[in-house]
Short mmCIF file of C-alpha atoms in Angstrom, two decimals:
data_model
loop_
_atom_site.label_atom_id
_atom_site.label_comp_id
_atom_site.label_asym_id
_atom_site.label_seq_id
_atom_site.Cartn_x
_atom_site.Cartn_y
_atom_site.Cartn_z
CA UNK A 97 70.68 104.42 33.09
CA UNK A 98 68.54 106.78 31.06
CA UNK A 99 64.87 106.47 30.30
CA UNK A 100 64.00 104.68 27.12
CA UNK A 101 62.84 107.89 25.40
CA UNK A 102 66.19 109.57 26.11
CA UNK A 103 67.99 106.58 24.59
CA UNK A 104 65.78 106.74 21.48
CA UNK A 105 66.40 110.48 21.09
CA UNK A 106 70.14 109.86 21.23
CA UNK A 107 69.93 107.02 18.71
CA UNK A 108 67.73 109.07 16.40
CA UNK A 109 70.14 112.01 16.46
CA UNK A 110 73.21 109.81 15.83
CA UNK A 111 71.49 108.08 12.87
CA UNK A 112 70.40 111.40 11.44
CA UNK A 113 73.89 112.87 11.67
CA UNK A 114 75.56 109.74 10.28
CA UNK A 115 73.74 110.01 6.96
CA UNK A 116 73.11 107.15 4.51
CA UNK A 117 76.44 105.32 4.86
CA UNK A 118 77.25 102.25 6.96
CA UNK A 119 77.90 104.41 10.04
CA UNK A 120 74.15 105.05 10.26
CA UNK A 121 73.55 101.45 11.23
CA UNK A 122 75.92 101.45 14.21
CA UNK A 123 73.61 103.27 16.67
CA UNK A 124 70.75 100.93 15.79
CA UNK A 125 72.96 97.90 16.35
CA UNK A 126 73.97 99.36 19.70
CA UNK A 127 70.24 99.79 20.49
CA UNK A 128 69.87 96.02 19.94
CA UNK A 129 72.58 95.34 22.51
CA UNK A 130 71.06 97.88 24.94
CA UNK A 131 67.63 96.16 24.55
CA UNK A 132 69.16 92.82 25.45
CA UNK A 133 70.68 94.31 28.62
CA UNK A 134 67.58 96.32 29.53
CA UNK A 135 64.58 94.15 28.61
CA UNK A 136 62.12 96.01 30.86
CA UNK A 137 62.85 99.39 29.19
CA UNK A 138 62.91 97.73 25.75
CA UNK A 139 59.36 96.47 26.35
CA UNK A 140 58.40 100.08 27.09
CA UNK A 141 59.61 100.96 23.57
CA UNK A 142 57.39 98.14 22.22
CA UNK A 143 54.42 99.56 24.15
CA UNK A 144 55.26 102.94 22.57
CA UNK A 145 55.14 101.28 19.14
CA UNK A 146 51.62 100.05 19.80
CA UNK A 147 50.70 103.55 20.94
CA UNK A 148 52.11 104.95 17.65
CA UNK A 149 54.78 107.06 19.28
CA UNK A 150 56.89 108.49 16.42
CA UNK A 151 60.22 107.87 18.09
CA UNK A 152 59.31 104.34 19.04
CA UNK A 153 58.05 103.62 15.51
CA UNK A 154 61.32 104.88 14.03
CA UNK A 155 63.54 102.49 16.04
CA UNK A 156 61.17 99.90 17.56
CA UNK A 157 62.37 97.16 15.20
CA UNK A 158 65.76 97.02 16.97
CA UNK A 159 64.18 96.89 20.41
CA UNK A 160 62.13 93.84 19.38
CA UNK A 161 65.23 92.26 17.83
CA UNK A 162 67.15 92.87 21.05
CA UNK A 163 64.46 91.23 23.10
CA UNK A 164 64.54 88.23 20.73
CA UNK A 165 60.93 87.37 21.61
CA UNK A 166 59.35 85.52 18.67
CA UNK A 167 55.85 85.77 20.21
CA UNK A 168 56.21 89.52 20.67
CA UNK A 169 57.01 89.93 16.96
CA UNK A 170 53.94 87.94 15.95
CA UNK A 171 51.83 90.00 18.34
CA UNK A 172 52.91 93.13 16.46
CA UNK A 173 52.29 91.48 13.07
CA UNK A 174 48.67 90.81 14.03
CA UNK A 175 48.04 94.47 14.89
CA UNK A 176 45.62 96.30 12.57
CA UNK A 177 47.84 99.36 12.25
CA UNK A 178 50.04 98.81 9.18
CA UNK A 179 53.08 100.64 10.58
CA UNK A 180 53.06 98.44 13.69
CA UNK A 181 52.62 95.23 11.67
CA UNK A 182 55.57 96.26 9.42
CA UNK A 183 57.80 96.57 12.52
CA UNK A 184 56.78 93.05 13.59
CA UNK A 185 57.62 91.60 10.20
CA UNK A 186 60.99 93.34 9.95
CA UNK A 187 61.87 92.37 13.50
CA UNK A 188 61.03 88.71 12.91
CA UNK A 189 63.23 88.60 9.83
CA UNK A 190 66.18 90.11 11.72
CA UNK A 191 66.03 87.87 14.81
CA UNK A 192 69.02 85.58 15.25
CA UNK A 193 67.03 82.68 16.69
CA UNK A 194 63.66 81.79 15.17
CA UNK A 195 62.16 78.28 15.29
CA UNK A 196 61.47 76.44 12.05
CA UNK A 197 57.75 76.63 12.88
CA UNK A 198 58.12 80.35 13.47
CA UNK A 199 59.85 80.82 10.10
CA UNK A 200 57.03 79.11 8.25
CA UNK A 201 54.41 81.03 10.19
CA UNK A 202 56.24 84.28 9.41
CA UNK A 203 56.35 83.47 5.70
CA UNK A 204 52.61 82.68 5.86
CA UNK A 205 51.90 86.08 7.41
CA UNK A 206 54.07 87.82 4.85
CA UNK A 207 52.24 86.01 2.06
CA UNK A 208 48.86 87.12 3.50
CA UNK A 209 50.11 90.71 3.41
CA UNK A 210 51.07 90.42 -0.30
CA UNK A 211 47.75 88.82 -1.11
CA UNK A 212 45.46 91.20 0.85
CA UNK A 213 47.20 94.45 1.79
CA UNK A 214 47.81 97.54 -0.36
CA UNK A 215 49.95 99.67 1.99
CA UNK A 216 53.35 100.10 0.26
CA UNK A 217 55.45 100.15 3.47
CA UNK A 218 53.81 97.00 4.82
CA UNK A 219 54.23 95.12 1.56
CA UNK A 220 57.93 96.01 1.35
CA UNK A 221 58.36 94.89 4.99
CA UNK A 222 56.62 91.57 4.09
CA UNK A 223 58.95 90.99 1.10
CA UNK A 224 62.07 91.77 3.19
CA UNK A 225 60.90 89.49 6.02
CA UNK A 226 60.18 86.60 3.68
CA UNK A 227 63.59 86.76 2.01
CA UNK A 228 65.35 86.99 5.38
CA UNK A 229 63.41 84.02 6.75
CA UNK A 230 64.15 81.93 3.66
CA UNK A 231 67.81 82.70 4.13
CA UNK A 232 67.57 81.36 7.70
CA UNK A 233 65.73 78.29 6.47
CA UNK A 234 68.19 77.59 3.63
CA UNK A 235 67.74 76.82 -0.11
CA UNK A 236 67.01 73.17 0.50
CA UNK A 237 63.53 74.06 1.71
CA UNK A 238 62.06 76.90 -0.44
CA UNK A 239 58.92 77.25 1.63
CA UNK A 240 56.14 78.87 -0.50
CA UNK A 241 58.70 80.78 -2.57
CA UNK A 242 57.09 80.11 -5.94
CA UNK A 243 53.59 81.29 -5.02
CA UNK A 244 54.99 84.18 -2.97
CA UNK A 245 56.96 85.54 -5.94
CA UNK A 246 54.00 84.88 -8.28
CA UNK A 247 51.78 86.96 -5.96
CA UNK A 248 54.20 89.89 -6.14
CA UNK A 249 54.08 89.67 -9.93
CA UNK A 250 50.31 89.68 -9.98
CA UNK A 251 49.52 92.25 -7.29
CA UNK A 252 52.71 94.25 -6.91
CA UNK A 253 53.86 97.37 -8.76
CA UNK A 254 57.09 98.42 -10.49
CA UNK A 255 58.55 99.73 -7.23
CA UNK A 256 58.29 96.27 -5.64
CA UNK A 257 60.27 94.82 -8.57
CA UNK A 258 63.16 97.16 -7.66
CA UNK A 259 62.83 95.89 -4.06
CA UNK A 260 63.15 92.33 -5.41
CA UNK A 261 66.44 93.21 -7.10
CA UNK A 262 67.77 94.46 -3.73
CA UNK A 263 66.64 91.19 -2.11
CA UNK A 264 68.64 89.26 -4.72
CA UNK A 265 71.69 91.25 -3.66
CA UNK A 266 71.25 91.09 0.13
CA UNK A 267 69.37 87.84 0.77
CA UNK A 268 69.85 85.32 -2.11
CA UNK A 269 71.35 82.55 0.01
CA UNK A 270 67.96 81.01 0.73
CA UNK A 271 66.91 80.89 -2.93
CA UNK A 272 67.28 77.90 -5.26
CA UNK A 273 67.88 78.41 -9.00
CA UNK A 274 64.18 78.19 -9.80
CA UNK A 275 63.35 81.10 -7.47
CA UNK A 276 66.17 83.28 -8.82
CA UNK A 277 64.94 82.61 -12.37
CA UNK A 278 61.44 83.50 -11.30
CA UNK A 279 62.60 86.82 -9.86
CA UNK A 280 64.69 87.62 -12.93
CA UNK A 281 61.63 86.90 -15.07
CA UNK A 282 59.70 89.56 -13.16
CA UNK A 283 62.54 92.04 -13.49
CA UNK A 284 62.23 91.71 -17.25
CA UNK A 285 58.86 93.56 -16.98
CA UNK A 286 60.64 96.90 -16.19
CA UNK A 287 61.13 97.86 -12.52
CA UNK A 288 60.51 101.44 -11.37
CA UNK A 289 64.20 102.27 -10.84
CA UNK A 290 66.31 100.83 -13.66
CA UNK A 291 69.58 102.19 -12.34
CA UNK A 292 69.12 100.76 -8.86
CA UNK A 293 67.90 97.44 -10.29
CA UNK A 294 70.97 97.00 -12.49
CA UNK A 295 73.27 98.11 -9.68
CA UNK A 296 71.72 95.54 -7.27
CA UNK A 297 71.84 92.86 -9.95
CA UNK A 298 75.52 93.52 -10.78
CA UNK A 299 76.41 93.19 -7.08
CA UNK A 300 74.29 90.05 -6.70
CA UNK A 301 75.81 88.14 -9.64
CA UNK A 302 78.02 85.23 -8.66
CA UNK A 303 79.95 84.05 -11.72
CA UNK A 304 80.64 80.50 -10.52
CA UNK A 305 77.26 80.01 -8.88
CA UNK A 306 75.17 77.61 -10.94
CA UNK A 307 71.93 79.24 -9.76
CA UNK A 308 72.57 82.28 -11.99
CA UNK A 309 71.67 82.17 -15.67
CA UNK A 310 73.57 84.63 -17.88
CA UNK A 311 70.89 84.88 -20.54
CA UNK A 312 68.18 85.74 -18.04
CA UNK A 313 70.36 88.40 -16.41
CA UNK A 314 71.19 89.78 -19.89
CA UNK A 315 67.48 90.08 -20.66
CA UNK A 316 67.01 92.18 -17.50
CA UNK A 317 69.89 94.40 -18.65
CA UNK A 318 68.27 94.67 -22.10
CA UNK A 319 65.00 95.81 -20.45
CA UNK A 320 66.53 98.36 -18.09
CA UNK A 321 69.41 99.92 -20.06
CA UNK A 322 67.21 101.82 -22.56
CA UNK A 323 65.37 103.39 -19.57
CA UNK A 324 68.45 104.78 -17.84
CA UNK A 325 68.70 108.57 -17.62
CA UNK A 326 72.43 108.44 -18.36
CA UNK A 327 74.28 106.26 -20.83
CA UNK A 328 75.27 102.87 -19.38
CA UNK A 329 79.03 102.46 -18.87
CA UNK A 330 80.87 99.16 -18.63
CA UNK A 331 82.88 100.31 -15.63
CA UNK A 332 79.65 100.72 -13.65
CA UNK A 333 78.82 96.99 -14.06
CA UNK A 334 82.08 95.20 -13.21
CA UNK A 335 80.59 91.77 -12.36
CA UNK A 336 78.47 91.66 -15.54
CA UNK A 337 81.50 92.69 -17.65
CA UNK A 338 83.63 90.00 -16.04
CA UNK A 339 80.90 87.44 -16.58
CA UNK A 340 80.62 88.54 -20.23
CA UNK A 341 84.33 87.87 -20.87
CA UNK A 342 84.57 84.82 -18.65
CA UNK A 343 82.76 82.50 -21.05
CA UNK A 344 82.92 82.64 -24.89
CA UNK A 345 79.33 81.43 -25.06
CA UNK A 346 78.22 84.46 -23.01
CA UNK A 347 79.95 86.96 -25.26
CA UNK A 348 78.67 85.14 -28.34
CA UNK A 349 75.12 85.28 -27.11
CA UNK A 350 75.14 88.92 -26.07
CA UNK A 351 76.89 90.27 -29.20
CA UNK A 352 74.73 88.29 -31.62
CA UNK A 353 71.51 89.08 -29.75
CA UNK A 354 72.04 92.82 -29.22
CA UNK A 355 73.65 93.59 -32.57
CA UNK A 356 70.78 91.76 -34.31
CA UNK A 357 68.23 93.88 -32.46
CA UNK A 358 70.17 97.07 -33.27
CA UNK A 359 68.84 99.02 -30.27
CA UNK A 360 71.17 101.99 -29.91
CA UNK A 361 71.65 102.04 -26.15
CA UNK A 362 72.22 98.28 -25.97
CA UNK A 363 74.77 98.34 -28.82
CA UNK A 364 76.52 101.31 -27.20
CA UNK A 365 76.77 99.41 -23.91
CA UNK A 366 78.08 96.44 -25.83
CA UNK A 367 80.88 98.60 -27.16
CA UNK A 368 81.62 99.65 -23.56
CA UNK A 369 81.92 95.98 -22.56
CA UNK A 370 84.30 95.19 -25.48
CA UNK A 371 86.33 98.37 -24.76
CA UNK A 372 86.77 97.26 -21.16
CA UNK A 373 89.18 94.61 -22.45
CA UNK A 374 92.42 95.28 -24.41
CA UNK A 375 91.93 96.99 -27.76
CA UNK A 376 93.07 93.94 -29.73
CA UNK A 377 90.38 91.74 -28.11
CA UNK A 378 88.99 89.12 -30.48
CA UNK A 379 85.30 88.23 -30.19
CA UNK A 380 84.22 85.09 -32.01
CA UNK A 381 80.55 84.27 -32.47
CA UNK A 382 79.61 80.61 -32.16
CA UNK A 383 77.40 79.08 -34.86
CA UNK A 384 74.35 78.38 -32.67
CA UNK A 385 74.30 82.09 -31.62
CA UNK A 386 74.16 83.56 -35.14
CA UNK A 387 70.77 84.50 -36.59
CA UNK A 388 69.62 81.86 -39.06
CA UNK A 389 68.33 84.30 -41.69
CA UNK A 390 70.87 85.74 -44.20
CA UNK A 391 69.26 89.21 -44.02
CA UNK A 392 69.61 89.22 -40.25
CA UNK A 393 73.24 88.19 -40.55
CA UNK A 394 73.92 91.02 -43.00
CA UNK A 395 72.14 93.51 -40.72
CA UNK A 396 74.32 92.31 -37.83
CA UNK A 397 77.49 92.68 -39.93
CA UNK A 398 76.63 96.28 -40.81
CA UNK A 399 75.77 97.13 -37.16
CA UNK A 400 79.13 95.59 -36.23
CA UNK A 401 80.99 98.01 -38.53
CA UNK A 402 78.99 100.98 -37.31
CA UNK A 403 79.33 100.47 -33.57
CA UNK A 404 82.79 98.85 -33.47
CA UNK A 405 84.42 101.25 -35.92
CA UNK A 406 87.19 102.05 -33.42
CA UNK A 407 87.55 98.43 -32.31
CA UNK A 408 88.65 97.11 -35.68
CA UNK A 409 90.06 93.73 -34.49
CA UNK A 410 86.89 92.93 -32.53
CA UNK A 411 84.77 93.93 -35.53
CA UNK A 412 86.89 91.80 -37.87
CA UNK A 413 86.59 88.73 -35.68
CA UNK A 414 82.82 89.09 -35.62
CA UNK A 415 82.75 89.47 -39.43
CA UNK A 416 85.01 86.43 -39.81
CA UNK A 417 82.56 84.49 -37.61
CA UNK A 418 79.84 85.26 -40.18
CA UNK A 419 82.22 84.21 -42.96
CA UNK A 420 82.72 80.90 -41.16
CA UNK A 421 79.20 80.09 -40.01
CA UNK A 422 76.87 82.38 -41.99
CA UNK A 423 74.70 81.99 -45.09
CA UNK A 424 76.34 82.41 -48.49
CA UNK A 425 74.95 85.93 -49.10
CA UNK A 426 76.00 87.04 -45.63
CA UNK A 427 79.50 85.57 -46.14
CA UNK A 428 80.04 87.62 -49.26
CA UNK A 429 78.74 90.79 -47.54
CA UNK A 430 80.93 90.25 -44.46
CA UNK A 431 84.05 89.77 -46.63
CA UNK A 432 83.28 92.90 -48.59
CA UNK A 433 82.83 94.89 -45.38
CA UNK A 434 86.14 93.51 -44.05
CA UNK A 435 87.88 95.03 -47.06
CA UNK A 436 85.83 98.19 -47.54
CA UNK A 437 85.70 100.07 -45.23
CA UNK A 438 87.61 98.16 -42.52
CA UNK A 439 90.89 97.11 -44.14
CA UNK A 440 91.04 100.21 -46.34
CA UNK A 441 90.95 102.27 -43.10
CA UNK A 442 93.20 100.22 -40.79
CA UNK A 443 96.52 98.80 -41.87
CA UNK A 444 98.16 98.23 -38.47
CA UNK A 445 96.76 95.80 -35.86
CA UNK A 446 93.99 94.69 -38.25
CA UNK A 447 96.48 93.73 -40.95
CA UNK A 448 98.56 91.75 -38.39
CA UNK A 449 95.39 90.02 -37.21
CA UNK A 450 94.31 89.02 -40.73
CA UNK A 451 97.82 87.77 -41.60
CA UNK A 452 97.60 85.47 -38.58
CA UNK A 453 94.21 84.20 -39.80
CA UNK A 454 95.74 83.02 -43.06
CA UNK A 455 96.83 79.91 -41.18
CA UNK A 456 93.45 79.42 -39.45
CA UNK A 457 92.24 75.78 -39.39
CA UNK A 458 88.96 76.94 -40.92
CA UNK A 459 89.32 76.99 -44.72
CA UNK A 460 86.65 79.65 -45.04
CA UNK A 461 88.49 82.00 -42.68
CA UNK A 462 91.96 81.31 -44.02
CA UNK A 463 90.77 81.66 -47.66
CA UNK A 464 88.97 84.93 -46.86
CA UNK A 465 92.03 86.31 -45.03
CA UNK A 466 94.33 85.47 -47.94
CA UNK A 467 91.98 87.16 -50.45
CA UNK A 468 91.79 90.24 -48.27
CA UNK A 469 95.59 90.47 -47.82
CA UNK A 470 96.06 90.10 -51.62
CA UNK A 471 93.54 92.83 -52.38
CA UNK A 472 95.05 95.08 -49.74
CA UNK A 473 98.55 94.60 -51.19
CA UNK A 474 97.22 95.60 -54.62
CA UNK A 475 95.54 98.61 -53.10
CA UNK A 476 98.70 99.72 -51.29
CA UNK A 477 100.72 99.25 -54.51
CA UNK A 478 98.24 101.44 -56.33
CA UNK A 479 98.60 104.14 -53.66
CA UNK A 480 102.39 104.03 -53.98
CA UNK A 481 102.20 104.94 -57.64
CA UNK A 482 100.72 108.34 -56.73
CA UNK A 483 103.72 109.45 -54.64
CA UNK A 484 105.27 111.16 -57.65
CA UNK A 485 102.13 113.10 -58.57
CA UNK A 486 102.91 116.63 -57.48
CA UNK A 487 99.31 117.65 -58.08
CA UNK A 488 98.22 115.52 -55.09
CA UNK A 489 100.66 117.12 -52.66
CA UNK A 490 99.36 120.00 -50.45
CA UNK A 491 100.78 123.40 -51.31
CA UNK A 492 103.38 125.14 -49.14
CA UNK A 493 100.73 127.69 -48.08
CA UNK A 494 98.42 124.91 -46.91
CA UNK A 495 101.24 123.20 -44.99
CA UNK A 496 102.18 126.44 -43.30
CA UNK A 497 98.56 127.12 -42.32
CA UNK A 498 98.22 123.63 -40.80
CA UNK A 499 101.49 124.04 -38.86
CA UNK A 500 100.45 127.42 -37.46
CA UNK A 501 97.03 126.12 -36.41
CA UNK A 502 98.63 123.07 -34.84
CA UNK A 503 101.11 125.16 -32.87
CA UNK A 504 98.39 127.55 -31.61
CA UNK A 505 96.17 124.65 -30.58
CA UNK A 506 99.00 122.90 -28.70
CA UNK A 507 99.89 126.10 -26.89
CA UNK A 508 96.23 126.63 -25.76
CA UNK A 509 95.97 122.96 -24.66
CA UNK A 510 99.12 123.23 -22.53
CA UNK A 511 97.97 126.56 -21.06
CA UNK A 512 94.60 125.12 -20.04
CA UNK A 513 96.20 121.97 -18.64
CA UNK A 514 98.49 124.02 -16.40
CA UNK A 515 95.63 126.22 -15.25
CA UNK A 516 93.49 123.26 -14.23
CA UNK A 517 96.29 121.15 -12.75
CA UNK A 518 96.41 120.82 -8.97
CA UNK A 519 100.02 119.69 -9.13
CA UNK A 520 101.08 122.64 -11.29
CA UNK A 521 99.71 125.05 -8.70
CA UNK A 522 101.75 123.46 -5.93
CA UNK A 523 105.04 122.81 -7.63
CA UNK A 524 107.48 124.54 -9.93
CA UNK A 525 108.00 123.02 -13.35
CA UNK A 526 110.85 122.62 -15.82
CA UNK A 527 110.76 122.30 -19.60
CA UNK A 528 113.35 119.81 -20.83
CA UNK A 529 114.29 119.83 -24.46
CA UNK A 530 116.37 116.67 -24.10
CA UNK A 531 118.11 114.66 -21.42
CA UNK A 532 118.01 111.45 -19.35
CA UNK A 533 117.84 112.94 -15.85
CA UNK A 534 116.06 115.81 -14.09
CA UNK A 535 117.93 117.94 -11.54
CA UNK A 536 116.24 120.11 -8.94
CA UNK A 537 117.06 121.73 -5.58
CA UNK A 538 114.93 120.94 -2.54
CA UNK A 539 115.01 123.24 0.49
CA UNK A 540 114.92 121.32 3.78
CA UNK A 541 113.27 122.14 7.09
CA UNK A 542 116.38 123.87 8.46
CA UNK A 543 116.91 125.94 5.35
CA UNK A 544 119.53 123.66 3.84
CA UNK A 545 119.44 122.92 0.14
CA UNK A 546 119.62 119.33 -1.10
CA UNK A 547 120.12 118.37 -4.74
CA UNK A 548 117.57 115.91 -6.18
CA UNK A 549 118.32 113.91 -9.35
CA UNK A 550 115.47 111.91 -10.93
CA UNK A 551 115.93 109.52 -13.85
CA UNK A 552 113.62 110.09 -16.85
CA UNK A 553 111.75 107.21 -18.49
CA UNK A 554 110.17 107.03 -21.90
CA UNK A 555 106.41 106.79 -22.26
CA UNK A 556 105.07 105.87 -25.69
CA UNK A 557 101.55 105.72 -27.02
CA UNK A 558 100.22 104.98 -30.50
CA UNK A 559 96.87 105.69 -32.10
CA UNK A 560 95.76 104.60 -35.52
CA UNK A 561 93.21 106.85 -37.22
CA UNK A 562 90.91 105.24 -39.80
CA UNK A 563 91.95 106.39 -43.24
CA UNK A 564 88.42 106.71 -44.49
CA UNK A 565 87.44 109.04 -41.65
CA UNK A 566 86.91 112.57 -42.84
CA UNK A 567 89.32 114.68 -40.80
CA UNK A 568 89.69 118.48 -41.07
CA UNK A 569 93.48 119.04 -41.54
CA UNK A 570 93.24 122.36 -39.66
#
């Protein structure tokens, strides 16, 4: 029962207080309902939009949506003031019921804006309206999508490319595969906000949707990752990581492509993707994905050692892929790298992996694995002969110095851990030298004491340090 301006003030305050989360949209959705129930007052808001009233401009879209008047939206679109025309476009895209003729006319108007207008707000409104209208129309009728997206590529800027990535996330249902490929092709030309673009793209990816091409998406990632302010992490792109592991062809393509390029940020992100899986993950490169040139294969093998030094099984499987499918020179180099430095550094999981490959159906892989195991056995036997050489043993003074440093370091670590622990500040702690159960007294609400017995369980963790890593013993 308030005036329309009082309603708008209330909505504006609620949206402002709600912030940028989903709660901010609730007052505007309620304004849509209010406009349906109070059409006369809602039309006063529309009049205020034409008069450029700030409050009406801020929330006028939802009044027009509530009225559901297609003709009213087109009337606003035809206004010369860009802010008013933008409200008409956004309202038309949000309306629940728009005729098929109205959808096509709306897309035509949005296309004219992209072709002729330079105002950034109006252009973004046109892009959003077109994608919403296409979603209403459905992918079976991609009305003017190709020329619309082409026009954005010709006349738009980098900021509009980031907007396109958001449209792929929110309104991709109306796009056929050709249109999605076209948008991904534009995103390869470096959008203004690389972080937002990759975030939108990761949320938009649908693994089992045939409209999405992994290689095209990977090229967008390859364009944007080097431009990120912070290092890309695999956990930030869950859908892309899942897509990477979901198909061996995808992992083959990405590893071969990015390791061959050798770009630091891309290779680092590749390590993040591989690390997202279990440590013993095997990554096999298919023959069509390997570079054809022997020098490129050797370069890829060396990059593999450098970036996957702490993922020895993954690195070994990539090198064995080169042994199986690569050129003769590259095969010899990969086998040499498998032994030195990889096998000379790791004798645990890597040794088990290579022993399993001795029975591989590929004669190249099985032969290479057998030669590596034989050389490694000879190397270990040679190391064993030095056990009796007293000259190679550290002196008692050195051992004592290492033990003292180790004890001091552990004490400092435990002290810092207790100081920074929230739990340690709330609870008492016990130091158990040995035992299978923990006994403590709990004081109840009435002052009564209750004994509490907790069973202890073993937690084990193992880490293998590469032998050829230079480690300060102190």
